[in-house]
Amino acid sequence: MAVTLRVDQVVQLLKALRLASCRCPAHSHAYTATAEASKRQTDYAFEMACSNIRYGEGVTQEIGMDLQNIGARNVCVMTDKNLSRLPPVRAVLDSLVSSKINFKLYDDVRVEPTDTSFKNAIAFARSGGFDAYVAVGGGSVMDTCKASNLYSASPDADFLDFVNAPIGKGMPVTATLKPLIAVPTTAGTGSETTGVAIFDYEPLKAKTGIASRAMKPTLGLVDPLHTLHMPRRVCANSGFDVLCHALESYTALPYHQRSPCPSNPINRPAYQGSNPISDVWSIHALKIVAKYMKRAVRQQDDLEARSSMHLASVFAGIGFGNAGVHLCHGMSYPIAGMVKNYRAKDYNVDHPILPHGLSVVLTSPAVFTFTAAMCPERHLEAAAILGADVSQAKRADAGSILADTLRALLFDLNVEDGLSAVGYSSQDIPALVKGTLPQERVTKLSPRPQNEEDLAALFEASMRIY
């Protein structure tokens, strides 16, 4: 017998079928995309990116074969004048010659590079038609080489196009860069793992940088034998950079509280805020610093200690390269950029220099006193790793406990007594604050927001640290 359905019954039946159907996007024609993600004010995801790393005593001798394996025919090798005469560079060049790799050496990298020194290296790279890059040195060399690779791959770009906003335009990198192998000779910056390049921007007398995952080295060859050539103060200042990388990334604003939420993944910054994966690397780096840093500074031939600090630099680099740093680094950029007559011991350069690691650590007691209220447990955990007894500690005392622990470490390693000992006075504070304000890439990752008055107070508190 035929069944006749009215129109209203047909509509009800279709609605029932629709409600009962599979709602997943693979099977349901009724699925529609949600706009919820686009409505978010803060981010909801984080990414992990770092270079491939190869570690081992004497591993530098493999670099020629690595370049052969990727088919490199015309290689740019970058270093600085001091290193060009030392065994690490010799080991690299010997390996390239042994593997019959054609190369050109650029040894005019400036220790603590500037926009001018970056541009000089970029001009060399652009004129060479290179198909691969090798950086042999500390952060200055690696960062210069990254920038040279970036702008050679983007020949029509203006220098400020990729520089972090608000100083530059902060444009995303879309060009394909050439392979870059980094051979770090210091145990500090972790630049062999990151897509960050830092320089002094001379018009502002403050450091800034370029940050993009596209710039990270293809491979970092971490050869602990190279660290034996670091003078003691270079070792100390490099180690302070590791220390602050670990502390700042672990205490940074959590990634899901960072704003704005990117409208496209390409706009998600390299520095994203603390996250569960970076936390692991940062805490492990801090434990190594606590165990080995004093030994590494005091005994130049202590291979175990210096090897361990070399690894700590890598671990902290992976941590902060994705989580980011905050106030110690943000405030350090004008401190280093405005250096007057101070010349750090053990740095053979022809210009005043306040090494990056030293400029970072001098504000650390004041900074962590300031930020502790936002995540006291993390500050107490860090203090405990560095040797403090926190068994009876109160959350309210987290900042002062970590600050005192840091002061004890700095005093034990003969660090200058604050900014006043490296040429600054209270009269310089307005300029230091002005130089910090554009460093939003890092200062906005502080767990505690700050204004100009807060920054001025932090600089004042850092004039003397003991």
Coordinates of C-alpha atoms in Angstrom, one line a residue:
M1 CA 0.0 0.0 0.0
A2 CA 1.4 3.4 -1.0
V3 CA 2.3 5.9 1.8
T4 CA 1.6 9.5 1.2
L5 CA 3.5 12.1 3.2
R6 CA 2.6 15.7 3.6
V7 CA 5.2 18.4 3.0
D8 CA 5.4 19.2 6.7
Q9 CA 6.1 15.6 7.5
V10 CA 8.9 15.5 4.9
V11 CA 10.5 18.5 6.5
Q12 CA 10.3 17.0 10.0
L13 CA 11.8 13.7 8.7
L14 CA 14.7 15.5 7.1
K15 CA 15.3 17.5 10.3
A16 CA 15.4 14.2 12.3
L17 CA 17.8 12.6 9.9
R18 CA 20.1 15.7 10.1
L19 CA 20.1 15.7 13.9
A20 CA 20.9 12.0 13.9
S21 CA 23.7 12.1 11.3
C22 CA 27.4 12.1 11.9
R23 CA 28.5 15.6 12.7
C24 CA 32.3 15.2 11.9
P25 CA 33.6 17.3 9.0
A26 CA 34.7 14.2 7.1
H27 CA 31.2 12.7 6.7
S28 CA 28.7 15.4 7.3
H29 CA 27.6 17.8 4.6
A30 CA 26.0 19.9 7.3
Y31 CA 29.4 20.8 8.9
T32 CA 30.3 24.5 8.9
A33 CA 33.6 26.0 10.0
T34 CA 33.6 27.9 13.3
A35 CA 34.9 31.4 13.6
E36 CA 35.7 30.9 17.3
A37 CA 39.5 30.9 16.9
S38 CA 39.4 34.2 15.1
K39 CA 37.5 35.8 18.0
R40 CA 40.2 35.0 20.6
Q41 CA 42.2 37.8 22.0
T42 CA 45.0 35.6 23.3
D43 CA 46.8 32.7 21.6
Y44 CA 45.7 29.1 22.0
A45 CA 48.7 27.3 20.6
F46 CA 52.5 27.2 20.6
E47 CA 55.1 25.8 18.2
M48 CA 58.5 24.3 18.8
A49 CA 61.3 25.0 16.4
C50 CA 65.0 24.6 16.7
S51 CA 68.0 23.6 14.6
N52 CA 69.3 20.1 14.2
I53 CA 72.2 19.7 16.7
R54 CA 75.2 17.4 16.6
Y55 CA 77.3 17.3 19.7
G56 CA 80.7 15.7 20.4
E57 CA 84.4 16.4 20.9
G58 CA 86.0 17.0 17.5
V59 CA 82.7 17.0 15.6
T60 CA 83.9 20.1 13.7
Q61 CA 86.0 17.9 11.4
E62 CA 82.8 16.6 9.8
I63 CA 81.7 20.0 8.5
G64 CA 83.3 19.5 5.1
M65 CA 81.4 16.2 4.6
D66 CA 78.2 17.9 5.6
L67 CA 78.7 20.6 3.0
Q68 CA 79.5 17.9 0.4
N69 CA 76.4 16.0 1.4
I70 CA 74.1 19.0 0.7
G71 CA 75.9 19.7 -2.6
A72 CA 77.4 23.1 -1.6
R73 CA 79.8 24.5 -4.1
N74 CA 80.4 28.1 -3.0
V75 CA 80.4 28.6 0.8
C76 CA 80.6 31.8 2.9
V77 CA 82.5 31.3 6.1
M78 CA 82.0 34.0 8.7
T79 CA 84.0 34.7 11.9
D80 CA 85.7 37.6 13.7
K81 CA 89.3 38.8 13.7
N82 CA 90.3 37.2 17.0
L83 CA 88.8 33.8 16.2
S84 CA 90.3 33.7 12.7
R85 CA 93.7 33.0 14.3
L86 CA 92.5 30.3 16.7
P87 CA 92.0 26.6 16.4
P88 CA 88.2 26.5 15.9
V89 CA 88.4 28.4 12.6
R90 CA 91.4 26.4 11.6
A91 CA 89.6 23.1 12.2
V92 CA 86.7 24.3 10.0
L93 CA 88.9 25.5 7.2
D94 CA 91.0 22.3 7.3
S95 CA 87.8 20.2 7.0
L96 CA 86.6 22.3 4.0
V97 CA 89.9 22.0 2.2
S98 CA 90.0 18.3 2.9
S99 CA 86.5 17.9 1.3
K100 CA 87.5 20.2 -1.6
I101 CA 84.8 22.8 -0.7
N102 CA 85.2 26.2 -2.4
F103 CA 84.8 28.9 0.2
K104 CA 85.4 32.6 0.9
L105 CA 86.3 33.8 4.4
Y106 CA 84.7 36.9 5.9
D107 CA 86.4 37.7 9.2
D108 CA 85.2 41.3 9.8
V109 CA 82.3 40.4 12.1
R110 CA 82.1 42.9 14.9
V111 CA 81.8 41.6 18.4
E112 CA 78.5 43.0 19.6
P113 CA 77.4 43.8 16.0
T114 CA 75.7 46.9 14.9
D115 CA 73.3 47.7 12.0
T116 CA 76.4 49.0 10.1
S117 CA 78.4 45.8 10.7
F118 CA 75.4 43.8 9.7
K119 CA 75.0 45.8 6.5
N120 CA 78.7 45.3 5.6
A121 CA 78.4 41.5 6.0
I122 CA 75.2 41.5 4.0
A123 CA 76.9 43.3 1.2
F124 CA 79.7 40.7 1.2
A125 CA 77.2 37.9 1.1
R126 CA 75.1 39.4 -1.6
S127 CA 78.1 39.9 -3.9
G128 CA 79.3 36.3 -3.4
G129 CA 76.5 34.2 -4.9
F130 CA 76.9 31.7 -2.0
D131 CA 74.9 28.5 -1.8
A132 CA 75.7 27.8 1.9
Y133 CA 76.9 29.6 5.0
V134 CA 79.1 28.6 7.9
A135 CA 79.3 30.7 11.1
V136 CA 82.3 30.0 13.5
G137 CA 82.1 32.0 16.7
G138 CA 79.9 33.3 19.4
G139 CA 76.5 34.9 19.1
S140 CA 77.9 37.9 17.3
V141 CA 79.2 35.8 14.4
M142 CA 76.1 33.5 14.2
D143 CA 73.7 36.4 14.3
T144 CA 75.6 38.3 11.6
C145 CA 75.7 35.2 9.4
K146 CA 71.9 34.6 9.9
A147 CA 71.2 38.2 8.8
S148 CA 73.5 37.9 5.8
N149 CA 71.8 34.7 4.7
L150 CA 68.3 36.4 5.1
Y151 CA 69.0 39.5 3.2
S152 CA 70.9 37.7 0.4
A153 CA 67.8 35.6 -0.1
S154 CA 65.7 38.8 -0.1
P155 CA 67.7 41.1 -2.4
D156 CA 65.0 43.7 -2.8
A157 CA 64.3 44.0 1.0
D158 CA 65.0 47.2 2.9
F159 CA 67.1 46.6 6.1
L160 CA 64.2 47.5 8.4
D161 CA 61.7 45.3 6.7
F162 CA 62.5 42.3 8.9
V163 CA 63.7 44.1 12.0
N164 CA 61.4 43.7 15.0
A165 CA 58.5 46.2 15.4
P166 CA 58.2 48.9 16.4
I167 CA 61.8 49.8 15.4
G168 CA 61.4 48.0 12.1
K169 CA 58.4 46.7 10.1
G170 CA 58.6 43.1 11.5
M171 CA 57.6 41.6 8.2
P172 CA 57.3 37.8 8.0
V173 CA 60.1 36.0 6.1
T174 CA 58.8 34.3 3.0
A175 CA 62.0 33.7 1.1
T176 CA 63.8 30.4 1.1
L177 CA 67.2 30.8 2.8
K178 CA 70.4 28.8 2.0
P179 CA 71.7 26.2 4.4
L180 CA 73.6 27.6 7.4
I181 CA 75.9 25.5 9.6
A182 CA 76.7 27.1 13.0
V183 CA 79.8 26.2 15.0
P184 CA 79.5 27.9 18.4
T185 CA 82.7 28.7 20.2
T186 CA 81.2 30.1 23.4
A187 CA 78.7 28.6 25.8
G188 CA 76.1 31.3 26.1
T189 CA 73.9 32.7 23.4
G190 CA 72.4 29.4 22.1
S191 CA 72.2 31.1 18.7
E192 CA 73.0 27.8 17.0
T193 CA 69.5 26.7 17.9
T194 CA 67.4 29.8 17.2
G195 CA 66.0 32.0 14.5
V196 CA 67.0 35.2 16.2
A197 CA 69.7 37.8 15.3
I198 CA 70.5 40.6 17.7
F199 CA 72.4 43.9 16.9
D200 CA 72.9 47.4 18.2
Y201 CA 70.7 49.8 16.3
E202 CA 72.9 52.8 16.3
P203 CA 70.3 55.5 15.7
L204 CA 68.6 54.6 19.0
K205 CA 71.8 53.4 20.8
A206 CA 69.9 50.2 21.8
K207 CA 69.9 46.6 20.7
T208 CA 67.1 45.2 18.7
G209 CA 66.9 42.2 16.4
I210 CA 65.3 40.0 13.8
A211 CA 63.3 37.0 14.8
S212 CA 62.0 34.4 12.4
R213 CA 62.0 30.6 12.4
A214 CA 63.2 30.8 8.8
M215 CA 66.6 32.0 10.0
K216 CA 67.5 29.2 12.3
P217 CA 70.6 27.3 11.3
T218 CA 70.2 24.1 9.4
L219 CA 72.7 22.4 11.7
G220 CA 74.5 23.4 14.9
L221 CA 77.9 21.6 15.3
V222 CA 78.5 21.8 19.1
D223 CA 82.1 20.9 19.7
P224 CA 83.0 21.3 23.4
L225 CA 86.8 21.4 22.5
H226 CA 86.2 25.0 21.3
T227 CA 85.1 26.2 24.7
L228 CA 88.6 25.6 26.1
H229 CA 89.7 28.7 24.1
M230 CA 87.4 31.0 26.0
P231 CA 89.1 33.4 28.5
R232 CA 87.6 33.3 32.0
R233 CA 85.6 36.5 31.8
V234 CA 84.2 35.5 28.4
C235 CA 83.2 32.2 29.9
A236 CA 81.5 34.0 32.9
N237 CA 79.6 36.5 30.8
S238 CA 78.5 33.8 28.3
G239 CA 77.3 31.7 31.3
F240 CA 75.3 34.6 32.6
D241 CA 73.4 34.7 29.3
V242 CA 72.6 31.0 29.7
L243 CA 71.4 31.6 33.3
C244 CA 69.1 34.4 32.3
H245 CA 67.8 32.6 29.2
A246 CA 66.7 29.8 31.5
L247 CA 65.3 32.0 34.2
E248 CA 63.4 34.4 31.9
S249 CA 61.9 31.7 29.6
Y250 CA 60.7 29.7 32.6
T251 CA 59.1 32.7 34.2
A252 CA 57.8 34.3 31.0
L253 CA 54.1 35.0 30.5
P254 CA 52.3 31.7 29.6
Y255 CA 51.8 31.3 25.8
H256 CA 48.0 31.1 26.2
Q257 CA 48.0 34.6 27.9
R258 CA 50.0 36.3 25.1
S259 CA 48.2 38.6 22.7
P260 CA 47.2 39.1 20.0
C261 CA 46.1 35.8 18.8
P262 CA 47.7 35.4 15.3
S263 CA 45.2 35.5 12.4
N264 CA 47.6 33.3 10.4
P265 CA 50.3 30.8 11.7
I266 CA 53.0 32.7 9.8
N267 CA 52.4 35.6 12.2
R268 CA 52.9 33.6 15.4
P269 CA 56.1 35.0 16.9
A270 CA 59.2 33.0 17.5
Y271 CA 59.0 34.1 21.2
Q272 CA 55.6 32.8 22.3
G273 CA 55.7 32.7 26.1
S274 CA 56.4 29.9 28.6
N275 CA 55.1 26.5 27.5
P276 CA 55.3 22.9 28.8
I277 CA 58.1 21.9 26.3
S278 CA 60.3 25.0 26.8
D279 CA 59.9 24.6 30.5
V280 CA 61.7 21.2 30.4
W281 CA 64.7 22.6 28.5
S282 CA 65.0 25.7 30.6
I283 CA 64.9 23.9 33.9
H284 CA 67.5 21.4 32.8
A285 CA 69.7 24.2 31.6
L286 CA 69.4 25.9 35.0
K287 CA 70.4 22.7 36.8
I288 CA 73.6 22.4 34.7
V289 CA 74.4 26.1 35.4
A290 CA 74.1 25.5 39.1
K291 CA 76.4 22.5 39.0
Y292 CA 79.1 23.5 36.5
M293 CA 79.2 27.3 35.9
K294 CA 81.6 28.2 38.8
R295 CA 84.0 25.4 37.8
A296 CA 83.9 26.4 34.1
V297 CA 84.8 30.0 34.9
R298 CA 87.6 29.2 37.4
Q299 CA 89.3 26.4 35.5
Q300 CA 89.8 27.1 31.8
D301 CA 91.0 23.5 31.1
D302 CA 88.1 21.8 33.0
L303 CA 86.6 20.0 29.9
E304 CA 83.8 18.4 31.8
A305 CA 82.5 21.7 33.2
R306 CA 83.0 23.6 30.0
S307 CA 81.4 20.8 27.9
S308 CA 78.5 20.8 30.3
M309 CA 78.0 24.6 30.0
H310 CA 78.2 24.2 26.2
L311 CA 75.2 21.8 26.4
A312 CA 73.4 24.0 28.8
S313 CA 73.7 26.8 26.2
V314 CA 72.0 24.5 23.7
F315 CA 69.3 23.5 26.1
A316 CA 68.5 27.0 27.2
G317 CA 68.6 28.1 23.5
I318 CA 65.8 25.6 22.7
G319 CA 63.9 26.8 25.7
F320 CA 64.1 30.5 25.2
G321 CA 64.1 30.3 21.4
N322 CA 60.5 29.3 21.6
A323 CA 59.3 30.7 24.9
G324 CA 61.2 34.0 24.7
V325 CA 62.9 36.1 27.3
H326 CA 61.6 39.2 29.1
L327 CA 62.8 42.1 31.2
C328 CA 66.5 41.3 31.9
H329 CA 67.0 41.1 28.1
G330 CA 64.7 44.0 27.2
M331 CA 66.6 46.2 29.7
S332 CA 70.0 45.0 28.6
Y333 CA 69.6 46.3 25.1
P334 CA 70.0 50.0 25.9
I335 CA 72.5 49.1 28.7
A336 CA 74.8 47.5 26.1
G337 CA 73.9 49.9 23.3
M338 CA 74.7 53.1 25.4
V339 CA 78.0 51.9 26.7
K340 CA 80.4 54.8 27.2
N341 CA 84.0 53.9 28.1
Y342 CA 83.7 50.5 29.7
R343 CA 85.9 47.8 28.3
A344 CA 85.3 44.3 29.6
K345 CA 88.3 42.3 30.6
D346 CA 89.4 39.5 28.3
Y347 CA 87.7 41.0 25.2
N348 CA 90.3 41.9 22.6
V349 CA 88.4 44.6 20.7
D350 CA 89.2 48.2 19.7
H351 CA 86.0 49.8 21.0
P352 CA 84.2 50.1 24.4
I353 CA 82.2 46.9 25.1
L354 CA 79.8 45.8 27.7
P355 CA 79.3 42.1 26.9
H356 CA 75.7 40.9 26.3
G357 CA 75.7 38.4 29.2
L358 CA 76.9 41.0 31.7
S359 CA 74.4 43.6 30.5
V360 CA 71.7 41.1 31.0
V361 CA 72.6 39.7 34.5
L362 CA 73.2 43.1 36.2
T363 CA 69.5 43.7 36.4
S364 CA 68.5 40.2 37.3
P365 CA 68.1 40.7 41.1
A366 CA 65.8 43.7 40.6
V367 CA 63.9 42.1 37.8
F368 CA 63.0 38.8 39.6
T369 CA 62.1 40.7 42.7
F370 CA 59.6 42.6 40.5
T371 CA 58.2 39.6 38.6
A372 CA 57.9 37.1 41.4
A373 CA 54.5 38.0 42.6
M374 CA 53.0 36.7 39.3
C375 CA 54.4 33.2 39.5
P376 CA 56.1 32.8 43.0
E377 CA 56.3 29.0 42.7
R378 CA 58.5 29.2 39.6
H379 CA 60.7 31.8 41.2
L380 CA 61.1 29.6 44.3
E381 CA 61.8 26.5 42.2
A382 CA 64.6 28.4 40.4
A383 CA 66.1 29.6 43.6
A384 CA 66.1 26.1 45.0
I385 CA 67.9 24.8 41.9
L386 CA 70.5 27.5 42.3
G387 CA 71.1 26.4 45.9
A388 CA 68.7 28.3 48.2
D389 CA 66.9 26.6 51.0
V390 CA 63.2 27.2 50.3
S391 CA 61.8 24.5 52.6
Q392 CA 60.3 27.2 54.9
A393 CA 59.8 29.9 52.3
K394 CA 56.7 31.9 51.9
R395 CA 55.3 32.7 48.4
A396 CA 55.5 36.4 49.3
D397 CA 59.3 36.1 49.8
A398 CA 59.9 34.3 46.4
G399 CA 61.4 37.4 44.7
S400 CA 63.8 38.4 47.5
I401 CA 64.9 34.8 47.9
L402 CA 65.8 34.4 44.2
A403 CA 67.4 37.9 44.1
D404 CA 69.6 37.1 47.1
T405 CA 70.6 33.8 45.5
L406 CA 71.6 35.6 42.3
R407 CA 73.5 38.2 44.2
A408 CA 75.5 35.5 46.0
L409 CA 76.4 33.8 42.7
L410 CA 77.4 37.1 41.0
F411 CA 79.5 38.2 44.1
D412 CA 81.2 34.8 44.1
L413 CA 82.2 35.2 40.4
N414 CA 83.5 38.8 40.9
V415 CA 80.8 40.5 38.9
E416 CA 80.8 44.3 38.9
D417 CA 78.6 45.9 41.5
G418 CA 75.7 47.0 39.3
L419 CA 75.3 49.5 36.5
S420 CA 77.2 52.2 38.4
A421 CA 80.3 50.0 38.1
V422 CA 80.1 49.9 34.3
G423 CA 79.7 53.6 33.8
Y424 CA 76.1 54.5 34.4
S425 CA 74.4 56.8 37.0
S426 CA 70.9 57.8 37.9
Q427 CA 71.1 60.6 35.3
D428 CA 71.2 57.9 32.6
I429 CA 67.9 56.3 33.7
P430 CA 65.6 58.3 31.4
A431 CA 67.6 57.3 28.3
L432 CA 67.8 53.7 29.5
V433 CA 64.0 53.6 29.9
K434 CA 63.6 55.3 26.5
G435 CA 65.8 52.5 25.0
T436 CA 63.8 49.8 26.7
L437 CA 60.3 50.9 25.6
P438 CA 60.7 49.8 21.9
Q439 CA 61.7 46.3 23.1
E440 CA 58.1 45.1 23.1
R441 CA 59.0 41.8 21.5
V442 CA 60.5 40.7 24.8
T443 CA 59.1 43.1 27.5
K444 CA 55.5 42.1 26.8
L445 CA 56.5 38.6 27.8
S446 CA 57.2 39.7 31.3
P447 CA 54.7 38.0 33.6
R448 CA 54.1 41.4 35.3
P449 CA 53.2 44.4 33.1
Q450 CA 55.4 47.4 33.5
N451 CA 55.2 51.1 32.8
E452 CA 57.9 53.8 32.5
E453 CA 58.0 54.4 36.2
D454 CA 58.5 50.7 36.9
L455 CA 61.4 50.5 34.4
A456 CA 63.0 53.6 36.0
A457 CA 62.7 51.9 39.4
L458 CA 64.3 48.7 38.1
F459 CA 67.2 50.6 36.6
E460 CA 67.7 52.5 39.9
A461 CA 67.6 49.3 41.9
S462 CA 70.3 47.9 39.6
M463 CA 72.8 50.7 40.0
R464 CA 74.2 48.7 43.0
I465 CA 73.5 45.0 43.5
Y466 CA 75.5 44.1 46.6

